[in-house]
PDB file of N, CA, C and O in Angstrom:
ATOM      1  N   MET A   1      -4.437  24.035 -57.342  1.00 80.00           N
ATOM      2  CA  MET A   1      -4.032  23.228 -56.287  1.00 80.00           C
ATOM      3  C   MET A   1      -3.042  23.424 -55.769  1.00 80.00           C
ATOM      4  O   MET A   1      -1.930  23.631 -56.168  1.00 80.00           O
ATOM      5  N   LYS A   2      -2.868  23.572 -54.196  1.00 85.00           N
ATOM      6  CA  LYS A   2      -1.608  23.892 -53.091  1.00 85.00           C
ATOM      7  C   LYS A   2      -1.331  22.846 -52.175  1.00 85.00           C
ATOM      8  O   LYS A   2      -2.496  21.660 -52.293  1.00 85.00           O
ATOM      9  N   CYS A   3      -0.192  22.569 -52.121  1.00 88.00           N
ATOM     10  CA  CYS A   3       0.205  21.264 -51.329  1.00 88.00           C
ATOM     11  C   CYS A   3      -0.347  22.023 -49.687  1.00 88.00           C
ATOM     12  O   CYS A   3      -0.196  22.972 -49.720  1.00 88.00           O
ATOM     13  N   PRO A   4      -1.277  20.982 -49.254  1.00 87.00           N
ATOM     14  CA  PRO A   4      -1.923  21.102 -47.900  1.00 87.00           C
ATOM     15  C   PRO A   4      -0.560  20.940 -46.977  1.00 87.00           C
ATOM     16  O   PRO A   4      -0.448  21.765 -45.815  1.00 87.00           O
ATOM     17  N   ASN A   5       0.928  20.157 -47.628  1.00 90.00           N
ATOM     18  CA  ASN A   5       1.790  20.486 -46.429  1.00 90.00           C
ATOM     19  C   ASN A   5       2.886  21.557 -46.507  1.00 90.00           C
ATOM     20  O   ASN A   5       2.963  22.437 -45.314  1.00 90.00           O
ATOM     21  N   CYS A   6       3.154  22.079 -47.481  1.00 92.00           N
ATOM     22  CA  CYS A   6       3.746  23.745 -47.374  1.00 92.00           C
ATOM     23  C   CYS A   6       3.623  24.559 -49.059  1.00 92.00           C
ATOM     24  O   CYS A   6       3.722  25.605 -48.139  1.00 92.00           O
ATOM     25  N   ARG A   7       1.714  24.594 -48.809  1.00 91.00           N
ATOM     26  CA  ARG A   7       1.368  25.315 -49.370  1.00 91.00           C
ATOM     27  C   ARG A   7       1.914  26.161 -50.666  1.00 91.00           C
ATOM     28  O   ARG A   7       1.135  26.984 -51.336  1.00 91.00           O
ATOM     29  N   SER A   8       2.484  25.176 -51.415  1.00 93.00           N
ATOM     30  CA  SER A   8       3.043  25.596 -52.637  1.00 93.00           C
ATOM     31  C   SER A   8       2.280  24.994 -53.750  1.00 93.00           C
ATOM     32  O   SER A   8       1.240  24.205 -53.814  1.00 93.00           O
ATOM     33  N   LYS A   9       2.568  26.093 -54.675  1.00 94.00           N
ATOM     34  CA  LYS A   9       1.631  25.566 -56.269  1.00 94.00           C
ATOM     35  C   LYS A   9       2.509  24.542 -57.566  1.00 94.00           C
ATOM     36  O   LYS A   9       2.037  24.441 -58.175  1.00 94.00           O
ATOM     37  N   ASP A  10       3.476  24.620 -56.852  1.00 96.00           N
ATOM     38  CA  ASP A  10       5.008  23.661 -57.324  1.00 96.00           C
ATOM     39  C   ASP A  10       4.361  22.593 -57.706  1.00 96.00           C
ATOM     40  O   ASP A  10       5.066  21.340 -56.985  1.00 96.00           O
ATOM     41  N   ILE A  11       3.438  22.207 -57.714  1.00 94.00           N
ATOM     42  CA  ILE A  11       2.556  20.490 -58.098  1.00 94.00           C
ATOM     43  C   ILE A  11       2.801  19.963 -59.840  1.00 94.00           C
ATOM     44  O   ILE A  11       2.259  20.590 -60.458  1.00 94.00           O
ATOM     45  N   GLY A  12       3.178  18.815 -59.973  1.00 96.00           N
ATOM     46  CA  GLY A  12       3.362  18.488 -61.289  1.00 96.00           C
ATOM     47  C   GLY A  12       2.050  16.527 -60.990  1.00 96.00           C
ATOM     48  O   GLY A  12       2.069  16.551 -59.988  1.00 96.00           O
ATOM     49  N   LYS A  13       1.665  16.835 -62.461  1.00 95.00           N
ATOM     50  CA  LYS A  13       1.112  15.787 -62.376  1.00 95.00           C
ATOM     51  C   LYS A  13       1.845  14.334 -63.116  1.00 95.00           C
ATOM     52  O   LYS A  13       2.585  14.486 -63.690  1.00 95.00           O
ATOM     53  N   ILE A  14       2.136  13.263 -62.142  1.00 94.00           N
ATOM     54  CA  ILE A  14       2.201  12.200 -62.212  1.00 94.00           C
ATOM     55  C   ILE A  14       1.432  10.620 -62.398  1.00 94.00           C
ATOM     56  O   ILE A  14       1.864   9.704 -62.862  1.00 94.00           O
ATOM     57  N   GLY A  15       0.174  10.863 -62.802  1.00 93.00           N
ATOM     58  CA  GLY A  15      -0.530  10.396 -63.301  1.00 93.00           C
ATOM     59  C   GLY A  15      -1.956  10.526 -62.871  1.00 93.00           C
ATOM     60  O   GLY A  15      -2.747  11.455 -62.528  1.00 93.00           O
ATOM     61  N   VAL A  16      -3.056   9.711 -63.244  1.00 93.00           N
ATOM     62  CA  VAL A  16      -4.429   9.741 -62.843  1.00 93.00           C
ATOM     63  C   VAL A  16      -5.052  10.155 -61.183  1.00 93.00           C
ATOM     64  O   VAL A  16      -4.595   9.151 -60.659  1.00 93.00           O
ATOM     65  N   ASN A  17      -4.962  11.115 -61.152  1.00 92.00           N
ATOM     66  CA  ASN A  17      -5.455  11.827 -60.354  1.00 92.00           C
ATOM     67  C   ASN A  17      -4.581  12.261 -59.119  1.00 92.00           C
ATOM     68  O   ASN A  17      -4.624  11.389 -57.568  1.00 92.00           O
ATOM     69  N   GLN A  18      -3.232  11.462 -59.527  1.00 94.00           N
ATOM     70  CA  GLN A  18      -2.179  11.433 -58.980  1.00 94.00           C
ATOM     71  C   GLN A  18      -0.710  12.995 -59.488  1.00 94.00           C
ATOM     72  O   GLN A  18      -0.918  13.074 -60.037  1.00 94.00           O
ATOM     73  N   TYR A  19      -0.199  13.484 -58.027  1.00 95.00           N
ATOM     74  CA  TYR A  19       0.327  14.765 -58.008  1.00 95.00           C
ATOM     75  C   TYR A  19       1.645  14.319 -57.517  1.00 95.00           C
ATOM     76  O   TYR A  19       1.831  13.698 -55.898  1.00 95.00           O
ATOM     77  N   TYR A  20       2.866  15.226 -57.861  1.00 95.00           N
ATOM     78  CA  TYR A  20       3.673  15.375 -56.882  1.00 95.00           C
ATOM     79  C   TYR A  20       4.478  17.105 -56.231  1.00 95.00           C
ATOM     80  O   TYR A  20       4.121  17.346 -57.406  1.00 95.00           O
ATOM     81  N   CYS A  21       4.377  17.649 -55.011  1.00 95.00           N
ATOM     82  CA  CYS A  21       5.008  18.894 -55.122  1.00 95.00           C
ATOM     83  C   CYS A  21       6.569  18.678 -54.816  1.00 95.00           C
ATOM     84  O   CYS A  21       7.393  17.920 -54.334  1.00 95.00           O
ATOM     85  N   TRP A  22       7.489  19.487 -56.349  1.00 95.00           N
ATOM     86  CA  TRP A  22       8.320  19.754 -56.471  1.00 95.00           C
ATOM     87  C   TRP A  22       8.794  20.293 -54.808  1.00 95.00           C
ATOM     88  O   TRP A  22      10.266  20.394 -54.899  1.00 95.00           O
ATOM     89  N   ASN A  23       8.395  21.247 -54.055  1.00 95.00           N
ATOM     90  CA  ASN A  23       9.205  22.078 -53.651  1.00 95.00           C
ATOM     91  C   ASN A  23       8.974  20.783 -51.651  1.00 95.00           C
ATOM     92  O   ASN A  23      10.428  21.549 -51.432  1.00 95.00           O
ATOM     93  N   CYS A  24       8.411  19.855 -51.199  1.00 92.00           N
ATOM     94  CA  CYS A  24       8.756  19.234 -50.174  1.00 92.00           C
ATOM     95  C   CYS A  24       8.341  18.059 -50.519  1.00 92.00           C
ATOM     96  O   CYS A  24       8.693  17.040 -49.892  1.00 92.00           O
ATOM     97  N   PHE A  25       8.155  17.237 -51.512  1.00 92.00           N
ATOM     98  CA  PHE A  25       8.925  16.029 -52.278  1.00 92.00           C
ATOM     99  C   PHE A  25       7.919  15.247 -51.756  1.00 92.00           C
ATOM    100  O   PHE A  25       8.046  13.932 -51.074  1.00 92.00           O
ATOM    101  N   ILE A  26       6.946  15.172 -51.429  1.00 94.00           N
ATOM    102  CA  ILE A  26       5.734  14.478 -51.119  1.00 94.00           C
ATOM    103  C   ILE A  26       4.842  14.259 -52.213  1.00 94.00           C
ATOM    104  O   ILE A  26       4.629  15.422 -53.217  1.00 94.00           O
ATOM    105  N   GLU A  27       3.887  13.188 -52.355  1.00 95.00           N
ATOM    106  CA  GLU A  27       2.577  12.657 -53.925  1.00 95.00           C
ATOM    107  C   GLU A  27       1.723  12.959 -52.700  1.00 95.00           C
ATOM    108  O   GLU A  27       1.181  12.577 -51.353  1.00 95.00           O
ATOM    109  N   LEU A  28       0.903  13.505 -53.600  1.00 93.00           N
ATOM    110  CA  LEU A  28      -0.886  13.449 -53.572  1.00 93.00           C
ATOM    111  C   LEU A  28      -1.618  12.500 -54.323  1.00 93.00           C
ATOM    112  O   LEU A  28      -1.034  12.384 -55.732  1.00 93.00           O
ATOM    113  N   SER A  29      -2.719  12.407 -53.453  1.00 93.00           N
ATOM    114  CA  SER A  29      -3.894  11.605 -54.696  1.00 93.00           C
ATOM    115  C   SER A  29      -5.118  12.391 -54.090  1.00 93.00           C
ATOM    116  O   SER A  29      -5.464  13.380 -52.869  1.00 93.00           O
ATOM    117  N   VAL A  30      -5.668  12.763 -55.400  1.00 91.00           N
ATOM    118  CA  VAL A  30      -7.480  12.821 -55.097  1.00 91.00           C
ATOM    119  C   VAL A  30      -8.213  11.473 -55.275  1.00 91.00           C
ATOM    120  O   VAL A  30      -8.333  11.214 -55.749  1.00 91.00           O
ATOM    121  N   ALA A  31      -8.829  11.882 -54.351  1.00 88.00           N
ATOM    122  CA  ALA A  31     -10.290  10.503 -54.340  1.00 88.00           C
ATOM    123  C   ALA A  31     -11.386  10.973 -53.195  1.00 88.00           C
ATOM    124  O   ALA A  31     -11.090  11.636 -52.087  1.00 88.00           O
ATOM    125  N   ASP A  32     -12.731  11.203 -54.385  1.00 86.00           N
ATOM    126  CA  ASP A  32     -13.961  11.995 -52.948  1.00 86.00           C
ATOM    127  C   ASP A  32     -13.730  13.084 -52.464  1.00 86.00           C
ATOM    128  O   ASP A  32     -13.891  13.453 -51.843  1.00 86.00           O
ATOM    129  N   GLY A  33     -13.033  13.751 -53.103  1.00 85.00           N
ATOM    130  CA  GLY A  33     -13.019  15.562 -53.062  1.00 85.00           C
ATOM    131  C   GLY A  33     -11.385  16.053 -51.861  1.00 85.00           C
ATOM    132  O   GLY A  33     -11.471  16.603 -51.544  1.00 85.00           O
ATOM    133  N   MET A  34     -11.237  15.023 -51.907  1.00 88.00           N
ATOM    134  CA  MET A  34      -9.909  14.780 -50.691  1.00 88.00           C
ATOM    135  C   MET A  34      -9.045  14.606 -51.197  1.00 88.00           C
ATOM    136  O   MET A  34      -8.839  13.780 -52.394  1.00 88.00           O
ATOM    137  N   ILE A  35      -8.007  15.388 -50.495  1.00 89.00           N
ATOM    138  CA  ILE A  35      -6.473  14.972 -50.802  1.00 89.00           C
ATOM    139  C   ILE A  35      -5.636  14.422 -50.301  1.00 89.00           C
ATOM    140  O   ILE A  35      -5.508  14.222 -48.796  1.00 89.00           O
ATOM    141  N   ASN A  36      -5.043  12.982 -50.616  1.00 92.00           N
ATOM    142  CA  ASN A  36      -4.095  11.944 -49.373  1.00 92.00           C
ATOM    143  C   ASN A  36      -2.766  12.374 -49.610  1.00 92.00           C
ATOM    144  O   ASN A  36      -2.621  12.517 -51.169  1.00 92.00           O
ATOM    145  N   THR A  37      -1.917  12.413 -48.843  1.00 93.00           N
ATOM    146  CA  THR A  37      -0.936  12.746 -48.529  1.00 93.00           C
ATOM    147  C   THR A  37       0.096  11.977 -48.391  1.00 93.00           C
ATOM    148  O   THR A  37      -0.244  10.857 -47.687  1.00 93.00           O
ATOM    149  N   HIS A  38       0.970  11.810 -49.323  1.00 94.00           N
ATOM    150  CA  HIS A  38       2.260  10.113 -49.123  1.00 94.00           C
ATOM    151  C   HIS A  38       3.545  10.432 -48.900  1.00 94.00           C
ATOM    152  O   HIS A  38       4.134  11.560 -49.852  1.00 94.00           O
ATOM    153  N   GLN A  39       3.992  10.087 -48.014  1.00 93.00           N
ATOM    154  CA  GLN A  39       5.992  10.243 -48.521  1.00 93.00           C
ATOM    155  C   GLN A  39       6.126   9.146 -48.850  1.00 93.00           C
ATOM    156  O   GLN A  39       5.871   7.696 -48.925  1.00 93.00           O
ATOM    157  N   VAL A  40       7.271   9.595 -49.869  1.00 89.00           N
ATOM    158  CA  VAL A  40       7.675   8.243 -50.889  1.00 89.00           C
ATOM    159  C   VAL A  40       9.458   7.617 -50.077  1.00 89.00           C
ATOM    160  O   VAL A  40      10.255   8.814 -49.923  1.00 89.00           O
ATOM    161  N   GLU A  41       8.939   6.505 -49.610  1.00 92.00           N
ATOM    162  CA  GLU A  41      10.105   5.460 -48.817  1.00 92.00           C
ATOM    163  C   GLU A  41      11.534   5.582 -49.894  1.00 92.00           C
ATOM    164  O   GLU A  41      11.210   5.862 -50.989  1.00 92.00           O
ATOM    165  N   GLU A  42      12.641   4.964 -49.856  1.00 91.00           N
ATOM    166  CA  GLU A  42      13.513   5.228 -50.145  1.00 91.00           C
ATOM    167  C   GLU A  42      13.429   3.604 -51.087  1.00 91.00           C
ATOM    168  O   GLU A  42      13.779   3.180 -51.767  1.00 91.00           O
ATOM    169  N   ASP A  43      12.413   2.491 -50.549  1.00 94.00           N
ATOM    170  CA  ASP A  43      12.406   1.738 -51.609  1.00 94.00           C
ATOM    171  C   ASP A  43      11.205   2.103 -52.677  1.00 94.00           C
ATOM    172  O   ASP A  43      10.786   0.692 -53.230  1.00 94.00           O
ATOM    173  N   GLY A  44      10.352   2.680 -52.696  1.00 88.00           N
ATOM    174  CA  GLY A  44       9.585   3.401 -53.554  1.00 88.00           C
ATOM    175  C   GLY A  44       8.301   3.048 -52.678  1.00 88.00           C
ATOM    176  O   GLY A  44       6.914   3.448 -53.354  1.00 88.00           O
ATOM    177  N   SER A  45       8.212   2.817 -52.059  1.00 92.00           N
ATOM    178  CA  SER A  45       6.498   2.405 -50.685  1.00 92.00           C
ATOM    179  C   SER A  45       6.018   4.344 -50.610  1.00 92.00           C
ATOM    180  O   SER A  45       6.802   4.746 -50.624  1.00 92.00           O
ATOM    181  N   LEU A  46       4.927   4.108 -50.256  1.00 90.00           N
ATOM    182  CA  LEU A  46       4.250   5.366 -49.891  1.00 90.00           C
ATOM    183  C   LEU A  46       3.935   5.021 -48.564  1.00 90.00           C
ATOM    184  O   LEU A  46       3.453   4.007 -48.052  1.00 90.00           O
ATOM    185  N   SER A  47       4.482   6.225 -47.777  1.00 94.00           N
ATOM    186  CA  SER A  47       4.040   6.272 -46.210  1.00 94.00           C
ATOM    187  C   SER A  47       2.909   7.003 -45.759  1.00 94.00           C
ATOM    188  O   SER A  47       3.241   8.264 -46.504  1.00 94.00           O
ATOM    189  N   SER A  48       1.086   6.805 -45.399  1.00 92.00           N
ATOM    190  CA  SER A  48       0.447   8.030 -45.350  1.00 92.00           C
ATOM    191  C   SER A  48       1.301   9.115 -44.477  1.00 92.00           C
ATOM    192  O   SER A  48       1.413   8.699 -43.259  1.00 92.00           O
ATOM    193  N   LEU A  49       0.508  10.345 -44.875  1.00 91.00           N
ATOM    194  CA  LEU A  49       0.723  11.578 -43.761  1.00 91.00           C
ATOM    195  C   LEU A  49      -0.299  12.061 -43.709  1.00 91.00           C
ATOM    196  O   LEU A  49      -0.249  13.296 -43.053  1.00 91.00           O
ATOM    197  N   ASP A  50      -1.509  11.667 -44.120  1.00 89.00           N
ATOM    198  CA  ASP A  50      -2.902  12.002 -43.864  1.00 89.00           C
ATOM    199  C   ASP A  50      -3.330  12.390 -42.299  1.00 89.00           C
ATOM    200  O   ASP A  50      -3.863  13.618 -42.175  1.00 89.00           O
ATOM    201  N   ASP A  51      -2.717  11.782 -41.755  1.00 88.00           N
ATOM    202  CA  ASP A  51      -2.956  12.266 -40.021  1.00 88.00           C
ATOM    203  C   ASP A  51      -2.369  14.120 -39.536  1.00 88.00           C
ATOM    204  O   ASP A  51      -2.533  13.766 -38.426  1.00 88.00           O
ATOM    205  N   LEU A  52      -1.168  13.780 -40.394  1.00 87.00           N
ATOM    206  CA  LEU A  52      -0.855  15.072 -40.129  1.00 87.00           C
ATOM    207  C   LEU A  52      -1.576  16.546 -40.145  1.00 87.00           C
ATOM    208  O   LEU A  52      -1.074  17.365 -39.693  1.00 87.00           O
ATOM    209  N   PHE A  53      -2.690  16.256 -40.971  1.00 84.00           N
ATOM    210  CA  PHE A  53      -3.319  17.467 -41.298  1.00 84.00           C
ATOM    211  C   PHE A  53      -4.858  17.499 -41.250  1.00 84.00           C
ATOM    212  O   PHE A  53      -5.463  16.676 -40.716  1.00 84.00           O
ATOM    213  N   GLU A  54      -5.275  18.611 -41.079  1.00 82.00           N
ATOM    214  CA  GLU A  54      -6.420  19.006 -40.593  1.00 82.00           C
ATOM    215  C   GLU A  54      -7.517  18.089 -41.976  1.00 82.00           C
ATOM    216  O   GLU A  54      -6.612  18.659 -43.428  1.00 82.00           O
ATOM    217  N   GLU A  55      -9.219  18.114 -41.859  1.00 80.00           N
ATOM    218  CA  GLU A  55      -9.237  17.721 -42.848  1.00 80.00           C
ATOM    219  C   GLU A  55      -9.979  18.584 -43.939  1.00 80.00           C
ATOM    220  O   GLU A  55      -9.818  18.945 -45.030  1.00 80.00           O
ATOM    221  N   ASN A  56      -9.745  19.846 -43.302  1.00 78.00           N
ATOM    222  CA  ASN A  56     -10.192  21.503 -44.405  1.00 78.00           C
ATOM    223  C   ASN A  56      -9.351  21.905 -45.033  1.00 78.00           C
ATOM    224  O   ASN A  56      -9.376  21.820 -46.164  1.00 78.00           O
ATOM    225  N   ASP A  57      -7.638  21.104 -44.498  1.00 76.00           N
ATOM    226  CA  ASP A  57      -6.725  21.402 -45.413  1.00 76.00           C
ATOM    227  C   ASP A  57      -6.243  20.432 -46.403  1.00 76.00           C
ATOM    228  O   ASP A  57      -5.660  20.607 -47.507  1.00 76.00           O
ATOM    229  N   ARG A  58      -6.910  19.478 -46.326  1.00 80.00           N
ATOM    230  CA  ARG A  58      -7.024  18.289 -46.924  1.00 80.00           C
ATOM    231  C   ARG A  58      -8.157  18.216 -48.441  1.00 80.00           C
ATOM    232  O   ARG A  58      -8.223  17.610 -49.261  1.00 80.00           O
ATOM    233  N   MET A  59      -9.314  19.228 -48.154  1.00 76.00           N
ATOM    234  CA  MET A  59     -10.098  19.610 -48.909  1.00 76.00           C
ATOM    235  C   MET A  59      -9.605  20.048 -50.213  1.00 76.00           C
ATOM    236  O   MET A  59      -9.290  20.812 -50.679  1.00 76.00           O
ATOM    237  N   PHE A  60     -10.054  18.905 -51.684  1.00 77.00           N
ATOM    238  CA  PHE A  60      -9.715  19.307 -52.711  1.00 77.00           C
ATOM    239  C   PHE A  60      -9.704  20.786 -53.275  1.00 77.00           C
ATOM    240  O   PHE A  60     -10.915  21.132 -53.241  1.00 77.00           O
ATOM    241  N   GLY A  61      -9.352  21.428 -53.639  1.00 63.00           N
ATOM    242  CA  GLY A  61      -9.426  23.125 -54.396  1.00 63.00           C
ATOM    243  C   GLY A  61      -9.580  24.282 -53.490  1.00 63.00           C
ATOM    244  O   GLY A  61      -9.828  25.264 -53.875  1.00 63.00           O
ATOM    245  N   MET A  62      -9.222  23.762 -51.961  1.00 46.00           N
ATOM    246  CA  MET A  62      -8.786  24.933 -51.425  1.00 46.00           C
ATOM    247  C   MET A  62      -7.863  25.667 -51.111  1.00 46.00           C
ATOM    248  O   MET A  62      -6.174  25.431 -51.547  1.00 46.00           O
TER     249      MET A  62
END
């Protein structure tokens, strides 16, 4: 898996279908073959970053 944001392979697994990019510090989750990207906010909540990426870039396994 590559991060759709920075293209790094420095991805760690943090839960079931949940990953973290140690290069650009975003959280990734996989659902229905799509990678969903989130920014972790100071209070621990997640903000979606999916609108920043093309659908092709978010396909799991690309």
